[in-house]
Amino acid sequence: MPVDVEGYRDYVGARLEPLRRTAYLLCGDWHTSDDLVSATLVKLLRHWSRVSVMDNPDAYSRRILLRVWLDERRRPWRREAAWAEVPDRAVAATGTDGAADRLTLLALLAELPPRRRAVLVLRYFCDLSVEETARELGCTPGTVKSQSARGIEAMRARLAPMPDRVEEVRNDG
């Protein structure tokens, strides 16, 4: 069956930015998200003749993106991270533009295990139902509910203000 290249171009043109943003939320890096989207689009093109007649090609695209991301996370070179200097605590941000909140949210998402992070991104960013998320991830709705609850709980626990320790200063003078 010949591939409808024009239909593929139209679909990619309309869905490229949402796919890219979803990939960024999953991996937390724009360069990696571009790589993930590229790999996703190559796989999508391979199956475009079948995907183009589906009721919901977006769901298929998201599933490919998730699988590409999870496969990439399993690669050995992704398990290592180099840090020049590890901060003692997060820097308190000021401003009202919401950028600090977005950065905090992205940092909290980055600390979650991959599957839990995928559940939160699909449920709350892509606005999928529990059942749709379960289908995308190939798991049960109960797993989606428990992973959502645990992910939100972990993020809230990290957001809770930690009391600063005040050490008493002795004056031996």
PDB file of C-alpha atoms in Angstrom:
ATOM      1  CA  MET A   1       0.000   0.000   0.000  1.00  0.00           C
ATOM      2  CA  PRO A   2       1.516   3.373  -0.989  1.00  0.00           C
ATOM      3  CA  VAL A   3       2.195   5.876   1.745  1.00  0.00           C
ATOM      4  CA  ASP A   4       0.108   9.079   1.726  1.00  0.00           C
ATOM      5  CA  VAL A   5       3.091  11.411   2.093  1.00  0.00           C
ATOM      6  CA  GLU A   6       0.967  14.549   1.872  1.00  0.00           C
ATOM      7  CA  GLY A   7      -1.311  13.339   4.683  1.00  0.00           C
ATOM      8  CA  TYR A   8       1.739  12.465   6.777  1.00  0.00           C
ATOM      9  CA  ARG A   9       3.213  15.942   6.237  1.00  0.00           C
ATOM     10  CA  ASP A  10      -0.063  17.586   7.214  1.00  0.00           C
ATOM     11  CA  TYR A  11      -0.340  15.454  10.350  1.00  0.00           C
ATOM     12  CA  VAL A  12       3.262  16.095  11.412  1.00  0.00           C
ATOM     13  CA  GLY A  13       2.894  19.819  10.720  1.00  0.00           C
ATOM     14  CA  ALA A  14      -0.133  19.996  13.002  1.00  0.00           C
ATOM     15  CA  ARG A  15       1.153  17.711  15.774  1.00  0.00           C
ATOM     16  CA  LEU A  16       4.894  18.443  15.898  1.00  0.00           C
ATOM     17  CA  GLU A  17       4.825  21.032  18.700  1.00  0.00           C
ATOM     18  CA  PRO A  18       2.467  19.073  21.001  1.00  0.00           C
ATOM     19  CA  LEU A  19       4.634  15.961  20.513  1.00  0.00           C
ATOM     20  CA  ARG A  20       7.758  17.988  21.227  1.00  0.00           C
ATOM     21  CA  ARG A  21       6.280  19.482  24.418  1.00  0.00           C
ATOM     22  CA  THR A  22       5.162  16.050  25.605  1.00  0.00           C
ATOM     23  CA  ALA A  23       8.625  14.655  24.919  1.00  0.00           C
ATOM     24  CA  TYR A  24      10.160  17.542  26.860  1.00  0.00           C
ATOM     25  CA  LEU A  25       7.925  16.863  29.839  1.00  0.00           C
ATOM     26  CA  LEU A  26       9.006  13.236  29.750  1.00  0.00           C
ATOM     27  CA  CYS A  27      12.748  13.769  29.444  1.00  0.00           C
ATOM     28  CA  GLY A  28      13.316  17.333  30.701  1.00  0.00           C
ATOM     29  CA  ASP A  29      15.752  18.290  27.925  1.00  0.00           C
ATOM     30  CA  TRP A  30      14.894  20.022  24.645  1.00  0.00           C
ATOM     31  CA  HIS A  31      17.695  18.355  22.676  1.00  0.00           C
ATOM     32  CA  THR A  32      16.722  14.899  23.852  1.00  0.00           C
ATOM     33  CA  SER A  33      13.060  15.676  23.218  1.00  0.00           C
ATOM     34  CA  ASP A  34      13.904  16.581  19.627  1.00  0.00           C
ATOM     35  CA  ASP A  35      15.707  13.245  19.259  1.00  0.00           C
ATOM     36  CA  LEU A  36      12.734  11.402  20.721  1.00  0.00           C
ATOM     37  CA  VAL A  37      10.299  13.152  18.401  1.00  0.00           C
ATOM     38  CA  SER A  38      12.520  12.405  15.396  1.00  0.00           C
ATOM     39  CA  ALA A  39      12.629   8.711  16.252  1.00  0.00           C
ATOM     40  CA  THR A  40       8.875   8.755  16.837  1.00  0.00           C
ATOM     41  CA  LEU A  41       8.174  10.355  13.476  1.00  0.00           C
ATOM     42  CA  VAL A  42      10.365   7.825  11.646  1.00  0.00           C
ATOM     43  CA  LYS A  43       8.450   4.974  13.265  1.00  0.00           C
ATOM     44  CA  LEU A  44       5.157   6.707  12.545  1.00  0.00           C
ATOM     45  CA  LEU A  45       6.047   7.067   8.852  1.00  0.00           C
ATOM     46  CA  ARG A  46       6.777   3.331   8.624  1.00  0.00           C
ATOM     47  CA  HIS A  47       3.214   2.585   9.674  1.00  0.00           C
ATOM     48  CA  TRP A  48       1.476   5.667   8.271  1.00  0.00           C
ATOM     49  CA  SER A  49      -0.731   3.747   5.833  1.00  0.00           C
ATOM     50  CA  ARG A  50      -2.278   1.925   8.808  1.00  0.00           C
ATOM     51  CA  VAL A  51      -2.198   4.883  11.222  1.00  0.00           C
ATOM     52  CA  SER A  52      -3.795   7.351   8.809  1.00  0.00           C
ATOM     53  CA  VAL A  53      -7.068   5.408   8.815  1.00  0.00           C
ATOM     54  CA  MET A  54      -7.212   5.078  12.621  1.00  0.00           C
ATOM     55  CA  ASP A  55      -9.819   6.930  14.665  1.00  0.00           C
ATOM     56  CA  ASN A  56      -7.152   8.434  16.930  1.00  0.00           C
ATOM     57  CA  PRO A  57      -3.691   8.691  15.356  1.00  0.00           C
ATOM     58  CA  ASP A  58      -2.614  10.980  18.236  1.00  0.00           C
ATOM     59  CA  ALA A  59      -2.919   8.093  20.684  1.00  0.00           C
ATOM     60  CA  TYR A  60      -0.751   5.939  18.442  1.00  0.00           C
ATOM     61  CA  SER A  61       1.837   8.729  18.145  1.00  0.00           C
ATOM     62  CA  ARG A  62       1.930   9.222  21.916  1.00  0.00           C
ATOM     63  CA  ARG A  63       2.354   5.489  22.447  1.00  0.00           C
ATOM     64  CA  ILE A  64       5.295   5.434  20.044  1.00  0.00           C
ATOM     65  CA  LEU A  65       6.791   8.472  21.818  1.00  0.00           C
ATOM     66  CA  LEU A  66       6.417   6.824  25.217  1.00  0.00           C
ATOM     67  CA  ARG A  67       8.018   3.612  24.037  1.00  0.00           C
ATOM     68  CA  VAL A  68      10.884   5.455  22.372  1.00  0.00           C
ATOM     69  CA  TRP A  69      11.467   7.410  25.596  1.00  0.00           C
ATOM     70  CA  LEU A  70      11.311   4.321  27.807  1.00  0.00           C
ATOM     71  CA  ASP A  71      13.691   2.480  25.467  1.00  0.00           C
ATOM     72  CA  GLU A  72      16.080   5.434  25.571  1.00  0.00           C
ATOM     73  CA  ARG A  73      15.961   5.472  29.385  1.00  0.00           C
ATOM     74  CA  ARG A  74      17.100   1.860  29.425  1.00  0.00           C
ATOM     75  CA  ARG A  75      20.261   2.621  27.492  1.00  0.00           C
ATOM     76  CA  PRO A  76      23.378   2.411  29.682  1.00  0.00           C
ATOM     77  CA  TRP A  77      24.751   5.861  28.798  1.00  0.00           C
ATOM     78  CA  ARG A  78      21.562   7.495  30.089  1.00  0.00           C
ATOM     79  CA  ARG A  79      22.122   6.184  33.613  1.00  0.00           C
ATOM     80  CA  GLU A  80      25.116   8.379  34.252  1.00  0.00           C
ATOM     81  CA  ALA A  81      25.031  12.051  35.045  1.00  0.00           C
ATOM     82  CA  ALA A  82      27.951  14.373  35.530  1.00  0.00           C
ATOM     83  CA  TRP A  83      27.708  17.315  37.884  1.00  0.00           C
ATOM     84  CA  ALA A  84      30.369  19.943  38.312  1.00  0.00           C
ATOM     85  CA  GLU A  85      28.965  20.969  41.648  1.00  0.00           C
ATOM     86  CA  VAL A  86      26.029  19.585  43.599  1.00  0.00           C
ATOM     87  CA  PRO A  87      23.933  22.306  45.247  1.00  0.00           C
ATOM     88  CA  ASP A  88      23.116  22.024  48.940  1.00  0.00           C
ATOM     89  CA  ARG A  89      19.526  23.152  48.415  1.00  0.00           C
ATOM     90  CA  ALA A  90      17.296  24.606  45.741  1.00  0.00           C
ATOM     91  CA  VAL A  91      17.574  28.291  45.086  1.00  0.00           C
ATOM     92  CA  ALA A  92      14.440  30.195  46.004  1.00  0.00           C
ATOM     93  CA  ALA A  93      13.125  31.922  42.914  1.00  0.00           C
ATOM     94  CA  THR A  94      11.384  35.239  42.833  1.00  0.00           C
ATOM     95  CA  GLY A  95       9.075  36.602  40.197  1.00  0.00           C
ATOM     96  CA  THR A  96       5.494  36.266  39.203  1.00  0.00           C
ATOM     97  CA  ASP A  97       5.738  35.021  35.636  1.00  0.00           C
ATOM     98  CA  GLY A  98       5.329  31.356  36.606  1.00  0.00           C
ATOM     99  CA  ALA A  99       8.658  30.304  35.110  1.00  0.00           C
ATOM    100  CA  ALA A 100      10.001  29.332  38.532  1.00  0.00           C
ATOM    101  CA  ASP A 101       6.927  27.195  39.148  1.00  0.00           C
ATOM    102  CA  ARG A 102       7.362  25.462  35.795  1.00  0.00           C
ATOM    103  CA  LEU A 103      11.037  24.807  36.496  1.00  0.00           C
ATOM    104  CA  THR A 104      10.176  23.426  39.926  1.00  0.00           C
ATOM    105  CA  LEU A 105       7.530  21.175  38.408  1.00  0.00           C
ATOM    106  CA  LEU A 106       9.967  19.918  35.764  1.00  0.00           C
ATOM    107  CA  ALA A 107      12.601  19.223  38.420  1.00  0.00           C
ATOM    108  CA  LEU A 108      10.085  17.290  40.502  1.00  0.00           C
ATOM    109  CA  LEU A 109       8.976  15.309  37.454  1.00  0.00           C
ATOM    110  CA  ALA A 110      12.612  14.482  36.681  1.00  0.00           C
ATOM    111  CA  GLU A 111      12.997  12.862  40.098  1.00  0.00           C
ATOM    112  CA  LEU A 112      10.167  10.393  39.481  1.00  0.00           C
ATOM    113  CA  PRO A 113      10.692   6.918  38.022  1.00  0.00           C
ATOM    114  CA  PRO A 114      10.023   6.807  34.252  1.00  0.00           C
ATOM    115  CA  ARG A 115       6.690   4.957  34.317  1.00  0.00           C
ATOM    116  CA  ARG A 116       5.282   7.120  37.117  1.00  0.00           C
ATOM    117  CA  ARG A 117       6.404  10.228  35.278  1.00  0.00           C
ATOM    118  CA  ALA A 118       4.764   8.947  32.084  1.00  0.00           C
ATOM    119  CA  VAL A 119       1.492   8.395  33.959  1.00  0.00           C
ATOM    120  CA  LEU A 120       1.490  11.964  35.301  1.00  0.00           C
ATOM    121  CA  VAL A 121       2.365  13.493  31.932  1.00  0.00           C
ATOM    122  CA  LEU A 122      -0.361  11.546  30.140  1.00  0.00           C
ATOM    123  CA  ARG A 123      -3.008  12.131  32.804  1.00  0.00           C
ATOM    124  CA  TYR A 124      -2.421  15.791  33.595  1.00  0.00           C
ATOM    125  CA  PHE A 125      -0.579  17.286  30.629  1.00  0.00           C
ATOM    126  CA  CYS A 126      -2.128  15.307  27.762  1.00  0.00           C
ATOM    127  CA  ASP A 127      -5.448  15.246  29.668  1.00  0.00           C
ATOM    128  CA  LEU A 128      -6.092  11.543  29.076  1.00  0.00           C
ATOM    129  CA  SER A 129      -8.552   9.576  31.160  1.00  0.00           C
ATOM    130  CA  VAL A 130      -7.418   6.760  33.428  1.00  0.00           C
ATOM    131  CA  GLU A 131      -8.542   4.200  30.849  1.00  0.00           C
ATOM    132  CA  GLU A 132      -6.800   5.983  27.953  1.00  0.00           C
ATOM    133  CA  THR A 133      -3.597   6.262  29.969  1.00  0.00           C
ATOM    134  CA  ALA A 134      -3.778   2.563  30.832  1.00  0.00           C
ATOM    135  CA  ARG A 135      -4.166   1.699  27.144  1.00  0.00           C
ATOM    136  CA  GLU A 136      -1.236   3.943  26.194  1.00  0.00           C
ATOM    137  CA  LEU A 137       1.042   2.347  28.783  1.00  0.00           C
ATOM    138  CA  GLY A 138      -0.269  -1.196  28.424  1.00  0.00           C
ATOM    139  CA  CYS A 139      -1.270  -1.541  32.067  1.00  0.00           C
ATOM    140  CA  THR A 140      -4.450  -1.693  34.148  1.00  0.00           C
ATOM    141  CA  PRO A 141      -6.483   1.341  35.221  1.00  0.00           C
ATOM    142  CA  GLY A 142      -5.697   0.430  38.829  1.00  0.00           C
ATOM    143  CA  THR A 143      -1.997   0.763  38.099  1.00  0.00           C
ATOM    144  CA  VAL A 144      -2.576   4.195  36.560  1.00  0.00           C
ATOM    145  CA  LYS A 145      -4.539   5.313  39.629  1.00  0.00           C
ATOM    146  CA  SER A 146      -1.938   4.057  42.091  1.00  0.00           C
ATOM    147  CA  GLN A 147       0.987   5.470  40.091  1.00  0.00           C
ATOM    148  CA  SER A 148      -0.799   8.826  39.817  1.00  0.00           C
ATOM    149  CA  ALA A 149      -1.444   8.943  43.537  1.00  0.00           C
ATOM    150  CA  ARG A 150       2.125   7.937  44.404  1.00  0.00           C
ATOM    151  CA  GLY A 151       3.610  10.394  41.927  1.00  0.00           C
ATOM    152  CA  ILE A 152       1.547  13.302  43.220  1.00  0.00           C
ATOM    153  CA  GLU A 153       2.304  12.307  46.804  1.00  0.00           C
ATOM    154  CA  ALA A 154       6.046  12.199  46.083  1.00  0.00           C
ATOM    155  CA  MET A 155       5.935  15.599  44.394  1.00  0.00           C
ATOM    156  CA  ARG A 156       3.941  17.134  47.250  1.00  0.00           C
ATOM    157  CA  ALA A 157       6.372  15.697  49.788  1.00  0.00           C
ATOM    158  CA  ARG A 158       9.259  17.330  47.942  1.00  0.00           C
ATOM    159  CA  LEU A 159       7.393  20.634  47.760  1.00  0.00           C
ATOM    160  CA  ALA A 160       6.642  20.736  51.481  1.00  0.00           C
ATOM    161  CA  PRO A 161       8.753  23.440  53.047  1.00  0.00           C
ATOM    162  CA  MET A 162      11.631  22.016  55.001  1.00  0.00           C
ATOM    163  CA  PRO A 163      12.425  23.858  58.223  1.00  0.00           C
ATOM    164  CA  ASP A 164      15.874  25.381  58.173  1.00  0.00           C
ATOM    165  CA  ARG A 165      18.172  24.166  60.878  1.00  0.00           C
ATOM    166  CA  VAL A 166      19.438  26.878  63.090  1.00  0.00           C
ATOM    167  CA  GLU A 167      22.546  25.870  64.886  1.00  0.00           C
ATOM    168  CA  GLU A 168      23.292  27.504  68.161  1.00  0.00           C
ATOM    169  CA  VAL A 169      26.430  29.533  68.119  1.00  0.00           C
ATOM    170  CA  ARG A 170      28.501  29.060  71.214  1.00  0.00           C
ATOM    171  CA  ASN A 171      30.398  31.957  72.450  1.00  0.00           C
ATOM    172  CA  ASP A 172      33.284  30.623  74.496  1.00  0.00           C
ATOM    173  CA  GLY A 173      34.635  34.100  75.060  1.00  0.00           C
TER     174      GLY A 173
END
